[in-house]
mmCIF file of C-alpha atoms in Angstrom:
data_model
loop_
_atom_site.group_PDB
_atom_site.id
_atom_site.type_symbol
_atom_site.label_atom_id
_atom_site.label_comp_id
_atom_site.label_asym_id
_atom_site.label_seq_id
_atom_site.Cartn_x
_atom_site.Cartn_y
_atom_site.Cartn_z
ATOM 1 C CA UNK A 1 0.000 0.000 0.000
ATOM 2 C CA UNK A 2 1.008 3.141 -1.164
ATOM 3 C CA UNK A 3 2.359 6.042 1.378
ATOM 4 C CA UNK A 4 0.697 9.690 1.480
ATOM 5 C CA UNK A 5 3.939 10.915 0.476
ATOM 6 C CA UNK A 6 3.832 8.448 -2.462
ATOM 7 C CA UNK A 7 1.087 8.883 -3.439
ATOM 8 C CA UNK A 8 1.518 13.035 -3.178
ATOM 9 C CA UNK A 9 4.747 11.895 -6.099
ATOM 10 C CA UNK A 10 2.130 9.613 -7.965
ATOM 11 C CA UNK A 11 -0.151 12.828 -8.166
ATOM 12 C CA UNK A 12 3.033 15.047 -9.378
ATOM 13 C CA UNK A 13 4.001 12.919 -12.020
ATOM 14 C CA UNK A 14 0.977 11.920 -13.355
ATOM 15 C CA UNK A 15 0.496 11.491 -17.197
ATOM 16 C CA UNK A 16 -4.080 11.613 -16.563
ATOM 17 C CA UNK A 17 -5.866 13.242 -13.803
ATOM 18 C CA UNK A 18 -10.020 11.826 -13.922
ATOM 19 C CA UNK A 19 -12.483 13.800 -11.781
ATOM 20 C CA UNK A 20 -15.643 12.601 -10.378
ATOM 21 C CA UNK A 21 -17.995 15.543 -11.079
ATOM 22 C CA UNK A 22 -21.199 15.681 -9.420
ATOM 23 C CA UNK A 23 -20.288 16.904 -5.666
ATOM 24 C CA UNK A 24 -16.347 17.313 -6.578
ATOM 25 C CA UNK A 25 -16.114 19.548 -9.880
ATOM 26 C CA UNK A 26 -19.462 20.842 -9.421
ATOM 27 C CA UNK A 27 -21.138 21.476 -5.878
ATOM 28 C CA UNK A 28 -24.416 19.478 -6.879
ATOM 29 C CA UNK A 29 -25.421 15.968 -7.767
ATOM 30 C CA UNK A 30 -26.601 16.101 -11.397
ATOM 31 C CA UNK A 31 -29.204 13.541 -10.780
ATOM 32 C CA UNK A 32 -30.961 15.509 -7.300
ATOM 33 C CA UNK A 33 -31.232 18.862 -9.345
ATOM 34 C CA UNK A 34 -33.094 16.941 -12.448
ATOM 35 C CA UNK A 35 -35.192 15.216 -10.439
ATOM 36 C CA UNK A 36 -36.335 18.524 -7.861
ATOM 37 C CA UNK A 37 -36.754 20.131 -11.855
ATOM 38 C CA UNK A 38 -39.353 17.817 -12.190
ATOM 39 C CA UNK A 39 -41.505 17.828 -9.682
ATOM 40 C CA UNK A 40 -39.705 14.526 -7.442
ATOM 41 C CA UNK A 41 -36.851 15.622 -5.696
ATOM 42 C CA UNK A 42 -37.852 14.342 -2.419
ATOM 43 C CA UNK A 43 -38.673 10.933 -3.672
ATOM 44 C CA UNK A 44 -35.261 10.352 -5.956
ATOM 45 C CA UNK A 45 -33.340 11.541 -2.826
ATOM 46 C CA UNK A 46 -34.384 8.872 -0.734
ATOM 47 C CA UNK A 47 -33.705 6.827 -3.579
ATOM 48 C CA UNK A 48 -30.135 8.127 -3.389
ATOM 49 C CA UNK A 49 -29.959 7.766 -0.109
ATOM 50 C CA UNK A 50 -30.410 4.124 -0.353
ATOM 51 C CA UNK A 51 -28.151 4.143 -3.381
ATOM 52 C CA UNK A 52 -25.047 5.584 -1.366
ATOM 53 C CA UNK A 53 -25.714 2.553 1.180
ATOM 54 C CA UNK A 54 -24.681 0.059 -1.492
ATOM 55 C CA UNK A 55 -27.746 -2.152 -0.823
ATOM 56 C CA UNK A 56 -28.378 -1.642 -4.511
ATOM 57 C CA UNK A 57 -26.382 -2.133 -7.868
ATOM 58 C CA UNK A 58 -25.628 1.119 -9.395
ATOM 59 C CA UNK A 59 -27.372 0.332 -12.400
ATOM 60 C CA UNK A 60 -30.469 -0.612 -10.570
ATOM 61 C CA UNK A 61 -30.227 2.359 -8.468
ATOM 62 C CA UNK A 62 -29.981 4.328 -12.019
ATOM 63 C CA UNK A 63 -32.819 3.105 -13.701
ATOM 64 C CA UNK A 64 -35.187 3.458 -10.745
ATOM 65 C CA UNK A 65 -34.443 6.837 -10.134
ATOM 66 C CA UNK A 66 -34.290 7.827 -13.847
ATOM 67 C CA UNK A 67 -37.733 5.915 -14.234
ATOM 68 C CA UNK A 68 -39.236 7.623 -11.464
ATOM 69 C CA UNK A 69 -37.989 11.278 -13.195
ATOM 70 C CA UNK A 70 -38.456 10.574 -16.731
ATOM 71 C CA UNK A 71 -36.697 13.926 -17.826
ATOM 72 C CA UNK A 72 -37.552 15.316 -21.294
ATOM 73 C CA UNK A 73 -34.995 16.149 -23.253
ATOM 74 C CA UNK A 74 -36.458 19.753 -22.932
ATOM 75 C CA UNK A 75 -36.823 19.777 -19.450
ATOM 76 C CA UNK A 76 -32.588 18.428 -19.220
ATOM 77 C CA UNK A 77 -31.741 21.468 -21.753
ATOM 78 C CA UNK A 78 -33.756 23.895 -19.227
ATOM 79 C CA UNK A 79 -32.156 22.906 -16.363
ATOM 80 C CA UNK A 80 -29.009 23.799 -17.810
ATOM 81 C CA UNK A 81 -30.032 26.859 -19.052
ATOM 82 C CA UNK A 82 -32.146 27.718 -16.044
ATOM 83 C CA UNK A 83 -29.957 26.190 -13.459
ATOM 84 C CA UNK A 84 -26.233 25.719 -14.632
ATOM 85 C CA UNK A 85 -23.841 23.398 -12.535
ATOM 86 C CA UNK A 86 -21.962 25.407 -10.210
ATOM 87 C CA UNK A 87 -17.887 25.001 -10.338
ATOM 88 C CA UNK A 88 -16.700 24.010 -7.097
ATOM 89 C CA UNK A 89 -14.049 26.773 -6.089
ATOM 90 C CA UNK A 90 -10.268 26.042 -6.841
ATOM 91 C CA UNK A 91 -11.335 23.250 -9.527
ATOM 92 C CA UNK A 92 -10.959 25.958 -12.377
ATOM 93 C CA UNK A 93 -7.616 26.781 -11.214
ATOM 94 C CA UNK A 94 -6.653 23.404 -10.744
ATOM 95 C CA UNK A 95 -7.749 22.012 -14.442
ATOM 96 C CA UNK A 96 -5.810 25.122 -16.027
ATOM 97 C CA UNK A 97 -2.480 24.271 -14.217
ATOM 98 C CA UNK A 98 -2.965 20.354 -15.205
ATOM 99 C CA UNK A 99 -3.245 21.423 -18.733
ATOM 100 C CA UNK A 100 -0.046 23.677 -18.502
ATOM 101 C CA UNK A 101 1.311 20.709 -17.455
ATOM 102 C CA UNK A 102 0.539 18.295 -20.268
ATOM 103 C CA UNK A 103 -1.371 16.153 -18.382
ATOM 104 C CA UNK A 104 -4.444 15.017 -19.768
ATOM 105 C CA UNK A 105 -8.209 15.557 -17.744
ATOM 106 C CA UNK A 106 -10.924 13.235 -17.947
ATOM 107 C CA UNK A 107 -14.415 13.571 -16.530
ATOM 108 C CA UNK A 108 -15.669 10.359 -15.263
ATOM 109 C CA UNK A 109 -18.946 10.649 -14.092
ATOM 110 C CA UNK A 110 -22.417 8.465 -13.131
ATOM 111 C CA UNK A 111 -24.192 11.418 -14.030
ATOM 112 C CA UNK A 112 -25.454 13.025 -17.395
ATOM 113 C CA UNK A 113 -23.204 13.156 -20.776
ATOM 114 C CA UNK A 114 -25.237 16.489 -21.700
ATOM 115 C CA UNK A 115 -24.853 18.033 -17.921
ATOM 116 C CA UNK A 116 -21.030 16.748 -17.846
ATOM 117 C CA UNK A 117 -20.115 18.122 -21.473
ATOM 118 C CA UNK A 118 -21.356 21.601 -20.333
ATOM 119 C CA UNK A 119 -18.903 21.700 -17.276
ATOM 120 C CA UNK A 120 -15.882 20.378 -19.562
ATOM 121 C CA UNK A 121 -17.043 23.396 -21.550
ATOM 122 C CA UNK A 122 -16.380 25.465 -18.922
ATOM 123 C CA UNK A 123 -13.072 23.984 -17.969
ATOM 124 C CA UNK A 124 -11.574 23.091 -21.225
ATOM 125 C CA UNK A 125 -11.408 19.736 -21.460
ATOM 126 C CA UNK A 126 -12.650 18.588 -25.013
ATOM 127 C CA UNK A 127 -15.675 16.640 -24.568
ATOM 128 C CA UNK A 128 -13.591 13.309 -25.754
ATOM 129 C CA UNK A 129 -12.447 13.082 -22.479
ATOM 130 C CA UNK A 130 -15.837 13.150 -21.266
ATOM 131 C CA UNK A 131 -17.076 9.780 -19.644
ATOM 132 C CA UNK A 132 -20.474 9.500 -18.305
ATOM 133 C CA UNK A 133 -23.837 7.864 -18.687
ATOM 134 C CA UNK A 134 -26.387 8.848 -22.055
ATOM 135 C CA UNK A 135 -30.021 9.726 -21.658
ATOM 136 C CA UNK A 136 -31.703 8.321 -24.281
ATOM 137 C CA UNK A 137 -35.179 10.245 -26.305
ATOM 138 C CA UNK A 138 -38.020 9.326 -29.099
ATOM 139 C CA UNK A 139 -38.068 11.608 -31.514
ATOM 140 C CA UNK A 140 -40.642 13.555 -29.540
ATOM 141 C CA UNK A 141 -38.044 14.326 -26.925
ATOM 142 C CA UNK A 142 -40.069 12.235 -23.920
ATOM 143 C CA UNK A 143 -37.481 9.698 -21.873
ATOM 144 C CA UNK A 144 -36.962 6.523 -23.582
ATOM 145 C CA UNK A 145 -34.070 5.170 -20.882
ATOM 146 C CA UNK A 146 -30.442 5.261 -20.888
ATOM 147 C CA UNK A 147 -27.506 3.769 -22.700
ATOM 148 C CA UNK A 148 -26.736 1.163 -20.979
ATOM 149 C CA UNK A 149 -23.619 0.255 -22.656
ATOM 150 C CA UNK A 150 -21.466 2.809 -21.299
ATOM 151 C CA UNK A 151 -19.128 1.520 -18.828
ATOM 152 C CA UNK A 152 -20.131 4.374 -16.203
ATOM 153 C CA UNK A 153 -23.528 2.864 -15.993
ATOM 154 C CA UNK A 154 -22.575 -0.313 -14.063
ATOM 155 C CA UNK A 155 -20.898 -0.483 -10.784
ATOM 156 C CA UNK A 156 -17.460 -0.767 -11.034
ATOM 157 C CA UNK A 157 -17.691 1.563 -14.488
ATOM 158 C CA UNK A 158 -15.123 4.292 -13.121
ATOM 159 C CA UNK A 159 -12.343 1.643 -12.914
ATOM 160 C CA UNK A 160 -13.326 -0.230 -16.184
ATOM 161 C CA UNK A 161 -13.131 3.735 -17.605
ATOM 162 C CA UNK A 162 -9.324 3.895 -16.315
ATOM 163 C CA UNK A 163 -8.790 0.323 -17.276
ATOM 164 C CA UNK A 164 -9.555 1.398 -21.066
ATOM 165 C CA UNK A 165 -7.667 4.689 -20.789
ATOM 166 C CA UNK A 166 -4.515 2.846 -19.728
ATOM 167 C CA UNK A 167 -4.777 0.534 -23.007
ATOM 168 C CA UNK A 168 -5.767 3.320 -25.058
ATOM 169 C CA UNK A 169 -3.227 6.153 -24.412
ATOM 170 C CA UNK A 170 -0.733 3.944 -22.374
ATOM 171 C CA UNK A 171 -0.593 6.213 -19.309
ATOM 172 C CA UNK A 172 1.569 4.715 -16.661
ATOM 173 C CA UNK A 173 0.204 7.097 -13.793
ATOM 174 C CA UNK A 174 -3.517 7.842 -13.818
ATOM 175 C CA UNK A 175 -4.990 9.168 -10.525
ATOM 176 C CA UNK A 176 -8.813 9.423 -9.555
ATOM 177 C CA UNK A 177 -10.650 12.597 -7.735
ATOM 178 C CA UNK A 178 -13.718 12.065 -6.247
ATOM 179 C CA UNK A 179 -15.776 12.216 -3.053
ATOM 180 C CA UNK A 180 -17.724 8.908 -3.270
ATOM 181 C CA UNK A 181 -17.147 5.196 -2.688
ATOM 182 C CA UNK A 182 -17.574 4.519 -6.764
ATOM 183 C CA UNK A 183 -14.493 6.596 -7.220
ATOM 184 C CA UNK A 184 -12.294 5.142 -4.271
ATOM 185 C CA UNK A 185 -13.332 2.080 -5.799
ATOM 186 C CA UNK A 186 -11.640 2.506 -8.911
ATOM 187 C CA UNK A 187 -8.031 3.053 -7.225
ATOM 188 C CA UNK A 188 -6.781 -0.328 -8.528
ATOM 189 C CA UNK A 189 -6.493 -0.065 -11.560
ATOM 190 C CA UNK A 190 -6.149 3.586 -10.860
ATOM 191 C CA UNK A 191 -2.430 4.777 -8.988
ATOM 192 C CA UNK A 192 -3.706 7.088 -6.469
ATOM 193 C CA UNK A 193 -6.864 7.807 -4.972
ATOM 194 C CA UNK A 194 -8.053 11.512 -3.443
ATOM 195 C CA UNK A 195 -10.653 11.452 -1.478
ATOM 196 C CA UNK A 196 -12.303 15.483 -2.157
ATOM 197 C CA UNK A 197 -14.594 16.481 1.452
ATOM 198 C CA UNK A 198 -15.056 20.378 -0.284
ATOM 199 C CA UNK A 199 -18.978 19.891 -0.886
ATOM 200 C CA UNK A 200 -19.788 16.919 0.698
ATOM 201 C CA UNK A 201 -18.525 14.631 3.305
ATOM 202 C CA UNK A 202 -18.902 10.934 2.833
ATOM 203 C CA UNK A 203 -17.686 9.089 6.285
ATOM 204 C CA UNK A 204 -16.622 5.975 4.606
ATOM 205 C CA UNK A 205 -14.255 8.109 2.384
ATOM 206 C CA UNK A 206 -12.801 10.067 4.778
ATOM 207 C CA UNK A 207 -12.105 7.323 7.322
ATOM 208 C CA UNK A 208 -10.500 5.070 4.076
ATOM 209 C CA UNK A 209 -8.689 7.626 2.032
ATOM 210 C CA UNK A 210 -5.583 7.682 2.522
ATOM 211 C CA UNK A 211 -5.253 11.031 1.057
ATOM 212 C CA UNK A 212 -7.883 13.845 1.691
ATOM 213 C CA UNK A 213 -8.645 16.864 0.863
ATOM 214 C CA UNK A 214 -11.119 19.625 1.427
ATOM 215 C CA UNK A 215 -9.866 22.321 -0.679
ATOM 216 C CA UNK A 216 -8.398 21.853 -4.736
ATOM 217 C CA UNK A 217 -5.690 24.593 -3.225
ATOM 218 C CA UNK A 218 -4.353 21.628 -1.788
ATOM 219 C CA UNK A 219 -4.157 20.097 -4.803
ATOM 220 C CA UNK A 220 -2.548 23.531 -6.664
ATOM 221 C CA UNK A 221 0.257 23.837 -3.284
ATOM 222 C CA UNK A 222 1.439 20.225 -4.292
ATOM 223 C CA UNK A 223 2.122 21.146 -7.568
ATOM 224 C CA UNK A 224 3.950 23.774 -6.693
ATOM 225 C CA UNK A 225 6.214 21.627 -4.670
ATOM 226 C CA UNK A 226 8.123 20.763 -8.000
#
């Protein structure tokens, strides 16, 4: 097992940097904010609640929830519009100095290709690197499911993601940001795991990560260290 101060060189020489985005790169959870949109916030957030607990496959937890909200694609385009994620502060920063590094940043999400390509937008990162799950419409733009054949729709999905960016660009150090279990979980095959406590706290996390932060500062003094 991997020291903090190894794993603080892992994260300095890394060749890939993935983010989790919903509560780490942006302050909400995609999914909550869609479903309080239309009309059953209360309901999916129980749902999540149970979700977290890990009673429940991810892709079980997924479809419920998404069958219970049925978004339009009108109603997901709104929400953006009306209600844009919110950058978590520091992550801007952070993304910008990774770049003018040459290392490459991925979004790796559970949440919603058309919310997730927006924040990339915002930060940069061309929508290629851009892993997370596809809403699916009929032509008359109601809900007609999900894809289920992206990898982030399964539990498991963030490490099968890093798994397939290791064979594909041969990165030999790839480290994972994120403040949930599903991302922790992904550290094999990923190097180094950072647990991020800036929006919300998960206990397991915090008591298991080896490395965690509060702040992307953090993050911004370490690569200044070099």
């Amino acid at each position: 097992m991997a020291s903090l101060l190894e794993l603080k060189e892992i994260f300095r020489s890394a060749d890939a940097v993935c983010f989790d985005v919903d509560s780490t790169v942006i302050r909400e959870e995609g999914i909550d904010e869609l479903a309080k949109f239309c009309g059953v916030g209360d309901a999916v957030a129980e749902m999540t609640r149970r979700a977290m607990g890990g009673s429940v496959t991810f892709k079980a937890a997924l479809t419920a929830r998404l069958g219970l909200i049925r978004p339009s694609y009108e109603q997901v385009q709104k929400l953006i519009s009306d209600n844009p994620p919110e950058l978590t502060p520091g992550i801007r920063e952070l993304v910008s100095r990774l770049h003018e590094r040459g290392v490459q940043v991925f979004l790796v999400s559970g949440g919603f290709q058309s919310i997730v390509e927006h924040v990339a937008l915002q930060l940069n990162i061309p929508t290629a690197n851009v892993f997370a799950n596809r809403l699916k419409f009929y032509f008359n733009g109601e809900y007609a499911g999900f894809d289920e054949t992206q990898l982030t729709s399964e539990s498991g999905g963030k490490g099968k993601v890093i798994t397939h960016l290791k064979e594909q660009f041969h990165f030999k150090k790839v480290v994972m940001i994120g403040d949930g279990a599903t991302d922790m979980e992904a550290c094999p095959p990923g190097d180094c795991f950072i647990g991020f406590g800036g929006n919300v706290i998960r206990k397991q996390v915090k008591e298991k990560a080896k490395w965690y932060i509060t702040h992307f500062d953090e993050l911004l003094k370490e690569l200044e260290e070099r």
